[in-house]
Amino acid sequence: MSRKEVAKLAGVSEATVSRVLNNVGPIKEETRIRVLEAAKELGYVPNALAQRFARRKSGNVGVILPFVPKVHLFSTYYFAEILSGIGEAAKACNYDLLLIFREPDSPRDYAKLFRTQKVDACIVLGAQNVVEERAALAELQEEGYPFCLVNQRFDEEGYLTVDADHESGSYEAVQHLIAKGFKQIAFLNGPDAFSSSGDRLAGYKRALEESGIRHEDERIFTGNYSRKSGYEAASRLSEGIRSKRIDAVFVANDRMAIGLMDGLREYGIEAGKDIGLIGYDDSDSSRIVTPKLSTVSVPFYEMGRRAALKLLAAETEEPGNTILPVQLIKRETT
């Protein structure tokens, strides 16, 4: 069937059929209904590419991914879960995903994706509080392009965001360690360019203070969220453990926690036996490592899904920012 036959049956011009099917321009409701009923009766299915061209839309939602050296992003629990959630929502809204990988030394010109009509909306993963990132996001905001941040906030800017309650997750994890009798609790955090690192630090300090335990800067360490950085932190933490200045460690993600477990084992220190240990994310690895890792479960899949729905199906999604709850998972290392 052709558009011409739909126009004939509906008693309108082909141009009117095009406007109705592409949802372009003002159309009387009775005319719109007549055209849609004629298309349905004739079994007319418009060409998707032609529709996108007529609307000057790409049909793509872009997902901007960070450059992480020596890391296979799709094999990491964090990115795999978020992307799966985004993908499900995009498919339900008849959108395709366009993955954009940041180059380490190239400018972060996110607005160019919209100017060249590659995407209709974009979701930014792994955003950092650095000058280049802030400038790129400000440009998107100023030009009115639809975008959403996942797991990163710039509270003073008012960007659309889907995040998790990392402050409460950290607080609950440290409170659990305290309830188990641990008092000298160290914290292995991620880089401060991520808002989640600040949230976890705040929760760690609040839990100690409310229990009457003074936090010590010498018990706060920093990694880069990689397993290697956790492994390398073992040499510094082992000194405190052996001198009884550290009896438990809260770690800002599971990858670092598992790396730390491996590193401490080389110093004869076993998590769950010699020290308490809690990770963060509830990744697949946390469930199969020995001993099984206590951790905080974060709904990354749902975070990705909600971010996509905010952009692509705003009428069904709660307006404004979303902060999703997390849950402490108690296993063998505590």
Tab-separated table of C-alpha atoms in Angstrom, residues 227 254 257-266 269-275 277 283-294 331-334:
chain	number	residue	atom	x	y	z
A	227	ARG	CA	40.706	-4.014	41.255
A	254	ASP	CA	33.433	-4.384	44.963
A	257	ALA	CA	37.334	-4.693	47.771
A	258	ILE	CA	38.159	-7.930	45.949
A	259	GLY	CA	41.552	-6.585	44.921
A	260	LEU	CA	42.172	-5.640	48.561
A	261	MET	CA	41.203	-9.142	49.701
A	262	ASP	CA	43.736	-10.634	47.290
A	263	GLY	CA	46.460	-8.227	48.388
A	264	LEU	CA	45.879	-8.716	52.108
A	265	ARG	CA	45.979	-12.488	51.668
A	266	GLU	CA	49.610	-12.119	50.601
A	269	ILE	CA	45.406	-11.401	56.496
A	270	GLU	CA	42.029	-12.987	55.722
A	271	ALA	CA	38.848	-10.920	55.331
A	272	GLY	CA	36.044	-12.204	57.552
A	273	LYS	CA	38.569	-13.786	59.902
A	274	ASP	CA	41.252	-11.233	60.704
A	275	ILE	CA	39.323	-8.134	59.671
A	277	LEU	CA	35.258	-6.057	55.115
A	283	SER	CA	28.380	-7.213	41.717
A	284	ASP	CA	28.328	-10.801	40.476
A	285	SER	CA	31.892	-11.220	41.725
A	286	SER	CA	30.907	-10.390	45.304
A	287	ARG	CA	28.725	-13.501	45.387
A	288	ILE	CA	31.290	-15.979	44.079
A	289	VAL	CA	34.512	-14.766	45.690
A	290	THR	CA	35.796	-16.656	48.746
A	291	PRO	CA	34.843	-15.638	51.355
A	292	LYS	CA	31.635	-14.116	49.987
A	293	LEU	CA	31.766	-10.344	50.194
A	294	SER	CA	29.367	-8.284	52.290
A	331	ARG	CA	27.763	-12.087	53.794
A	332	GLU	CA	30.842	-13.883	55.090
A	333	THR	CA	33.332	-11.007	55.273
A	334	THR	CA	31.420	-9.492	58.206
